[in-house]
Amino acid sequence: MLEYGPMVVLAVIAMVAVIGLIPENAEDAALKFRRQCRADGMDFRETEAAIAIRKAFVQLRRLSSDQCVASCGKMDRDQINQIAGQVAIGLAAAHGRDAAKAFVGWIDACPDEEILYDDARAARHRMHVVSLRSKGLYPPKDVGIHDDYRNAFKIV
């Protein structure tokens, strides 16, 4: 029975791969995107520029989010646009002015919430809540309400 063990494991792996339960890696996603671009009639230069624009967007998101968290949520759209401008300069140098213009157009259409990652959005929310609480415009936390909810679900 032990001699059939490796074949059984191989058969299970093959079935899982056929069903599609094994997630694709980054190279598979890039190859799939390249094939889609080629099917749409894009040449090599346009395909590589499209991939670079998407990579630049991810780079912008990470740089903006890191800076937002480091500054405790004090980041506005002008600072995001400054970072986007720096990323666009590198994109223009590598892939041409059209790629940089497409990137900047994409960024201008995105709201801040889509650019910033969750950690940066949370830091930004904390900063706004603290500033509103200091002005008396945000309701204070009611600690007693937690006890009310806990008592409401007790079995009598």
PDB file of C-alpha atoms in Angstrom:
ATOM      1  CA  MET A   1       0.000   0.000   0.000  1.00  0.00           C
ATOM      2  CA  LEU A   2       2.924   2.342   0.645  1.00  0.00           C
ATOM      3  CA  GLU A   3       4.047   2.186  -2.969  1.00  0.00           C
ATOM      4  CA  TYR A   4       0.733   3.765  -4.062  1.00  0.00           C
ATOM      5  CA  GLY A   5       1.037   6.694  -1.627  1.00  0.00           C
ATOM      6  CA  PRO A   6       3.029   9.036  -3.907  1.00  0.00           C
ATOM      7  CA  MET A   7       0.728   8.310  -6.840  1.00  0.00           C
ATOM      8  CA  VAL A   8      -2.332   9.114  -4.724  1.00  0.00           C
ATOM      9  CA  VAL A   9      -0.762  12.391  -3.601  1.00  0.00           C
ATOM     10  CA  LEU A  10       0.103  13.254  -7.198  1.00  0.00           C
ATOM     11  CA  ALA A  11      -3.458  12.454  -8.315  1.00  0.00           C
ATOM     12  CA  VAL A  12      -4.909  14.688  -5.562  1.00  0.00           C
ATOM     13  CA  ILE A  13      -2.603  17.560  -6.547  1.00  0.00           C
ATOM     14  CA  ALA A  14      -3.586  17.142 -10.197  1.00  0.00           C
ATOM     15  CA  MET A  15      -7.299  17.240  -9.321  1.00  0.00           C
ATOM     16  CA  VAL A  16      -6.836  20.344  -7.177  1.00  0.00           C
ATOM     17  CA  ALA A  17      -4.931  22.039 -10.003  1.00  0.00           C
ATOM     18  CA  VAL A  18      -7.610  21.108 -12.533  1.00  0.00           C
ATOM     19  CA  ILE A  19     -10.396  22.395 -10.307  1.00  0.00           C
ATOM     20  CA  GLY A  20      -8.503  25.651  -9.819  1.00  0.00           C
ATOM     21  CA  LEU A  21      -8.058  25.681  -6.067  1.00  0.00           C
ATOM     22  CA  ILE A  22      -4.361  26.511  -6.320  1.00  0.00           C
ATOM     23  CA  PRO A  23      -4.072  30.306  -6.541  1.00  0.00           C
ATOM     24  CA  GLU A  24      -2.126  31.820  -9.389  1.00  0.00           C
ATOM     25  CA  ASN A  25       1.127  33.572  -8.651  1.00  0.00           C
ATOM     26  CA  ALA A  26       2.156  37.063  -9.773  1.00  0.00           C
ATOM     27  CA  GLU A  27       3.863  35.824 -12.936  1.00  0.00           C
ATOM     28  CA  ASP A  28       0.718  33.996 -14.023  1.00  0.00           C
ATOM     29  CA  ALA A  29      -1.363  37.144 -13.548  1.00  0.00           C
ATOM     30  CA  ALA A  30       1.164  39.186 -15.550  1.00  0.00           C
ATOM     31  CA  LEU A  31       1.223  36.628 -18.372  1.00  0.00           C
ATOM     32  CA  LYS A  32      -2.572  36.528 -18.411  1.00  0.00           C
ATOM     33  CA  PHE A  33      -2.669  40.349 -18.638  1.00  0.00           C
ATOM     34  CA  ARG A  34      -0.069  40.345 -21.422  1.00  0.00           C
ATOM     35  CA  ARG A  35      -2.097  37.825 -23.406  1.00  0.00           C
ATOM     36  CA  GLN A  36      -5.241  39.921 -22.915  1.00  0.00           C
ATOM     37  CA  CYS A  37      -3.431  43.038 -24.151  1.00  0.00           C
ATOM     38  CA  ARG A  38      -2.093  41.177 -27.185  1.00  0.00           C
ATOM     39  CA  ALA A  39      -5.585  39.855 -27.915  1.00  0.00           C
ATOM     40  CA  ASP A  40      -6.861  43.445 -27.782  1.00  0.00           C
ATOM     41  CA  GLY A  41      -4.341  44.426 -30.460  1.00  0.00           C
ATOM     42  CA  MET A  42      -1.709  46.184 -28.339  1.00  0.00           C
ATOM     43  CA  ASP A  43       1.913  45.904 -29.382  1.00  0.00           C
ATOM     44  CA  PHE A  44       4.819  45.100 -27.042  1.00  0.00           C
ATOM     45  CA  ARG A  45       5.542  48.739 -26.130  1.00  0.00           C
ATOM     46  CA  GLU A  46       1.919  49.484 -25.264  1.00  0.00           C
ATOM     47  CA  THR A  47       1.608  46.280 -23.233  1.00  0.00           C
ATOM     48  CA  GLU A  48       4.724  47.012 -21.201  1.00  0.00           C
ATOM     49  CA  ALA A  49       3.555  50.608 -20.625  1.00  0.00           C
ATOM     50  CA  ALA A  50       0.181  49.341 -19.364  1.00  0.00           C
ATOM     51  CA  ILE A  51       1.925  46.985 -16.948  1.00  0.00           C
ATOM     52  CA  ALA A  52       4.230  49.784 -15.800  1.00  0.00           C
ATOM     53  CA  ILE A  53       1.230  52.069 -15.159  1.00  0.00           C
ATOM     54  CA  ARG A  54      -0.352  49.437 -12.936  1.00  0.00           C
ATOM     55  CA  LYS A  55       2.923  48.886 -11.086  1.00  0.00           C
ATOM     56  CA  ALA A  56       3.274  52.643 -10.645  1.00  0.00           C
ATOM     57  CA  PHE A  57      -0.215  52.787  -9.146  1.00  0.00           C
ATOM     58  CA  VAL A  58       0.718  50.121  -6.589  1.00  0.00           C
ATOM     59  CA  GLN A  59       3.934  52.012  -5.838  1.00  0.00           C
ATOM     60  CA  LEU A  60       1.955  55.226  -5.343  1.00  0.00           C
ATOM     61  CA  ARG A  61      -0.463  53.474  -3.009  1.00  0.00           C
ATOM     62  CA  ARG A  62       2.330  52.095  -0.849  1.00  0.00           C
ATOM     63  CA  LEU A  63       4.342  55.341  -0.731  1.00  0.00           C
ATOM     64  CA  SER A  64       1.257  57.423   0.059  1.00  0.00           C
ATOM     65  CA  SER A  65       0.043  55.008   2.700  1.00  0.00           C
ATOM     66  CA  ASP A  66       3.439  54.817   4.389  1.00  0.00           C
ATOM     67  CA  GLN A  67       3.725  58.599   4.476  1.00  0.00           C
ATOM     68  CA  CYS A  68       0.157  58.938   5.786  1.00  0.00           C
ATOM     69  CA  VAL A  69       0.772  56.473   8.612  1.00  0.00           C
ATOM     70  CA  ALA A  70       4.102  58.127   9.462  1.00  0.00           C
ATOM     71  CA  SER A  71       2.416  61.527   9.717  1.00  0.00           C
ATOM     72  CA  CYS A  72      -0.435  60.104  11.867  1.00  0.00           C
ATOM     73  CA  GLY A  73      -3.030  60.578   9.157  1.00  0.00           C
ATOM     74  CA  LYS A  74      -2.199  64.171   8.266  1.00  0.00           C
ATOM     75  CA  MET A  75      -2.138  63.846   4.505  1.00  0.00           C
ATOM     76  CA  ASP A  76      -4.171  65.689   1.930  1.00  0.00           C
ATOM     77  CA  ARG A  77      -4.694  65.320  -1.800  1.00  0.00           C
ATOM     78  CA  ASP A  78      -1.848  67.738  -2.638  1.00  0.00           C
ATOM     79  CA  GLN A  79       0.684  65.471  -0.953  1.00  0.00           C
ATOM     80  CA  ILE A  80      -0.696  62.443  -2.808  1.00  0.00           C
ATOM     81  CA  ASN A  81      -0.436  64.406  -6.057  1.00  0.00           C
ATOM     82  CA  GLN A  82       3.188  65.319  -5.280  1.00  0.00           C
ATOM     83  CA  ILE A  83       4.064  61.651  -4.824  1.00  0.00           C
ATOM     84  CA  ALA A  84       2.127  60.802  -8.000  1.00  0.00           C
ATOM     85  CA  GLY A  85       4.088  63.461  -9.877  1.00  0.00           C
ATOM     86  CA  GLN A  86       7.389  61.938  -8.788  1.00  0.00           C
ATOM     87  CA  VAL A  87       6.226  58.460  -9.778  1.00  0.00           C
ATOM     88  CA  ALA A  88       4.969  59.851 -13.119  1.00  0.00           C
ATOM     89  CA  ILE A  89       8.406  61.368 -13.843  1.00  0.00           C
ATOM     90  CA  GLY A  90       9.991  57.927 -13.509  1.00  0.00           C
ATOM     91  CA  LEU A  91       7.221  56.416 -15.603  1.00  0.00           C
ATOM     92  CA  ALA A  92       7.755  59.031 -18.330  1.00  0.00           C
ATOM     93  CA  ALA A  93      11.489  58.365 -18.349  1.00  0.00           C
ATOM     94  CA  ALA A  94      10.983  54.622 -18.711  1.00  0.00           C
ATOM     95  CA  HIS A  95       7.902  54.387 -20.951  1.00  0.00           C
ATOM     96  CA  GLY A  96       7.245  57.771 -22.477  1.00  0.00           C
ATOM     97  CA  ARG A  97       5.081  60.794 -21.899  1.00  0.00           C
ATOM     98  CA  ASP A  98       1.843  59.083 -22.958  1.00  0.00           C
ATOM     99  CA  ALA A  99       2.195  56.499 -20.180  1.00  0.00           C
ATOM    100  CA  ALA A 100       2.797  59.242 -17.611  1.00  0.00           C
ATOM    101  CA  LYS A 101      -0.227  61.204 -18.836  1.00  0.00           C
ATOM    102  CA  ALA A 102      -2.407  58.097 -18.636  1.00  0.00           C
ATOM    103  CA  PHE A 103      -1.148  57.455 -15.094  1.00  0.00           C
ATOM    104  CA  VAL A 104      -1.831  61.011 -13.939  1.00  0.00           C
ATOM    105  CA  GLY A 105      -5.288  60.883 -15.511  1.00  0.00           C
ATOM    106  CA  TRP A 106      -6.008  57.659 -13.660  1.00  0.00           C
ATOM    107  CA  ILE A 107      -4.842  59.152 -10.353  1.00  0.00           C
ATOM    108  CA  ASP A 108      -6.910  62.299 -10.843  1.00  0.00           C
ATOM    109  CA  ALA A 109     -10.021  60.158 -11.299  1.00  0.00           C
ATOM    110  CA  CYS A 110      -9.368  58.078  -8.141  1.00  0.00           C
ATOM    111  CA  PRO A 111     -10.633  59.263  -4.766  1.00  0.00           C
ATOM    112  CA  ASP A 112      -8.191  59.249  -1.862  1.00  0.00           C
ATOM    113  CA  GLU A 113      -9.859  56.207  -0.314  1.00  0.00           C
ATOM    114  CA  GLU A 114      -8.945  54.074  -3.339  1.00  0.00           C
ATOM    115  CA  ILE A 115      -5.344  55.233  -3.298  1.00  0.00           C
ATOM    116  CA  LEU A 116      -4.640  54.734   0.404  1.00  0.00           C
ATOM    117  CA  TYR A 117      -4.397  51.275   1.940  1.00  0.00           C
ATOM    118  CA  ASP A 118      -6.440  50.283   5.001  1.00  0.00           C
ATOM    119  CA  ASP A 119      -3.751  51.209   7.529  1.00  0.00           C
ATOM    120  CA  ALA A 120      -3.516  54.741   6.135  1.00  0.00           C
ATOM    121  CA  ARG A 121      -7.290  55.151   5.977  1.00  0.00           C
ATOM    122  CA  ALA A 122      -7.513  54.074   9.627  1.00  0.00           C
ATOM    123  CA  ALA A 123      -4.811  56.578  10.639  1.00  0.00           C
ATOM    124  CA  ARG A 124      -6.590  59.294   8.698  1.00  0.00           C
ATOM    125  CA  HIS A 125      -9.912  58.428  10.349  1.00  0.00           C
ATOM    126  CA  ARG A 126      -8.332  58.547  13.828  1.00  0.00           C
ATOM    127  CA  MET A 127      -6.866  61.967  13.067  1.00  0.00           C
ATOM    128  CA  HIS A 128     -10.252  63.302  11.952  1.00  0.00           C
ATOM    129  CA  VAL A 129     -12.069  61.824  14.956  1.00  0.00           C
ATOM    130  CA  VAL A 130      -9.562  63.338  17.387  1.00  0.00           C
ATOM    131  CA  SER A 131      -9.834  66.767  15.764  1.00  0.00           C
ATOM    132  CA  LEU A 132     -13.640  66.649  15.755  1.00  0.00           C
ATOM    133  CA  ARG A 133     -13.786  65.478  19.369  1.00  0.00           C
ATOM    134  CA  SER A 134     -11.587  68.365  20.469  1.00  0.00           C
ATOM    135  CA  LYS A 135     -14.083  70.765  18.858  1.00  0.00           C
ATOM    136  CA  GLY A 136     -17.037  68.951  20.418  1.00  0.00           C
ATOM    137  CA  LEU A 137     -18.471  67.912  17.047  1.00  0.00           C
ATOM    138  CA  TYR A 138     -17.997  64.165  17.471  1.00  0.00           C
ATOM    139  CA  PRO A 139     -19.905  62.332  20.189  1.00  0.00           C
ATOM    140  CA  PRO A 140     -17.737  60.961  22.973  1.00  0.00           C
ATOM    141  CA  LYS A 141     -17.503  57.260  23.525  1.00  0.00           C
ATOM    142  CA  ASP A 142     -20.188  56.026  25.894  1.00  0.00           C
ATOM    143  CA  VAL A 143     -18.503  53.345  27.935  1.00  0.00           C
ATOM    144  CA  GLY A 144     -21.743  52.388  29.686  1.00  0.00           C
ATOM    145  CA  ILE A 145     -23.399  51.330  26.441  1.00  0.00           C
ATOM    146  CA  HIS A 146     -21.038  48.371  26.234  1.00  0.00           C
ATOM    147  CA  ASP A 147     -22.398  47.110  29.550  1.00  0.00           C
ATOM    148  CA  ASP A 148     -25.945  47.614  28.294  1.00  0.00           C
ATOM    149  CA  TYR A 149     -25.297  45.439  25.261  1.00  0.00           C
ATOM    150  CA  ARG A 150     -23.570  42.797  27.347  1.00  0.00           C
ATOM    151  CA  ASN A 151     -26.453  42.703  29.806  1.00  0.00           C
ATOM    152  CA  ALA A 152     -29.004  42.597  27.002  1.00  0.00           C
ATOM    153  CA  PHE A 153     -27.690  39.250  25.821  1.00  0.00           C
ATOM    154  CA  LYS A 154     -27.440  37.617  29.235  1.00  0.00           C
ATOM    155  CA  ILE A 155     -29.797  34.771  29.854  1.00  0.00           C
ATOM    156  CA  VAL A 156     -31.960  35.564  32.844  1.00  0.00           C
TER     157      VAL A 156
END
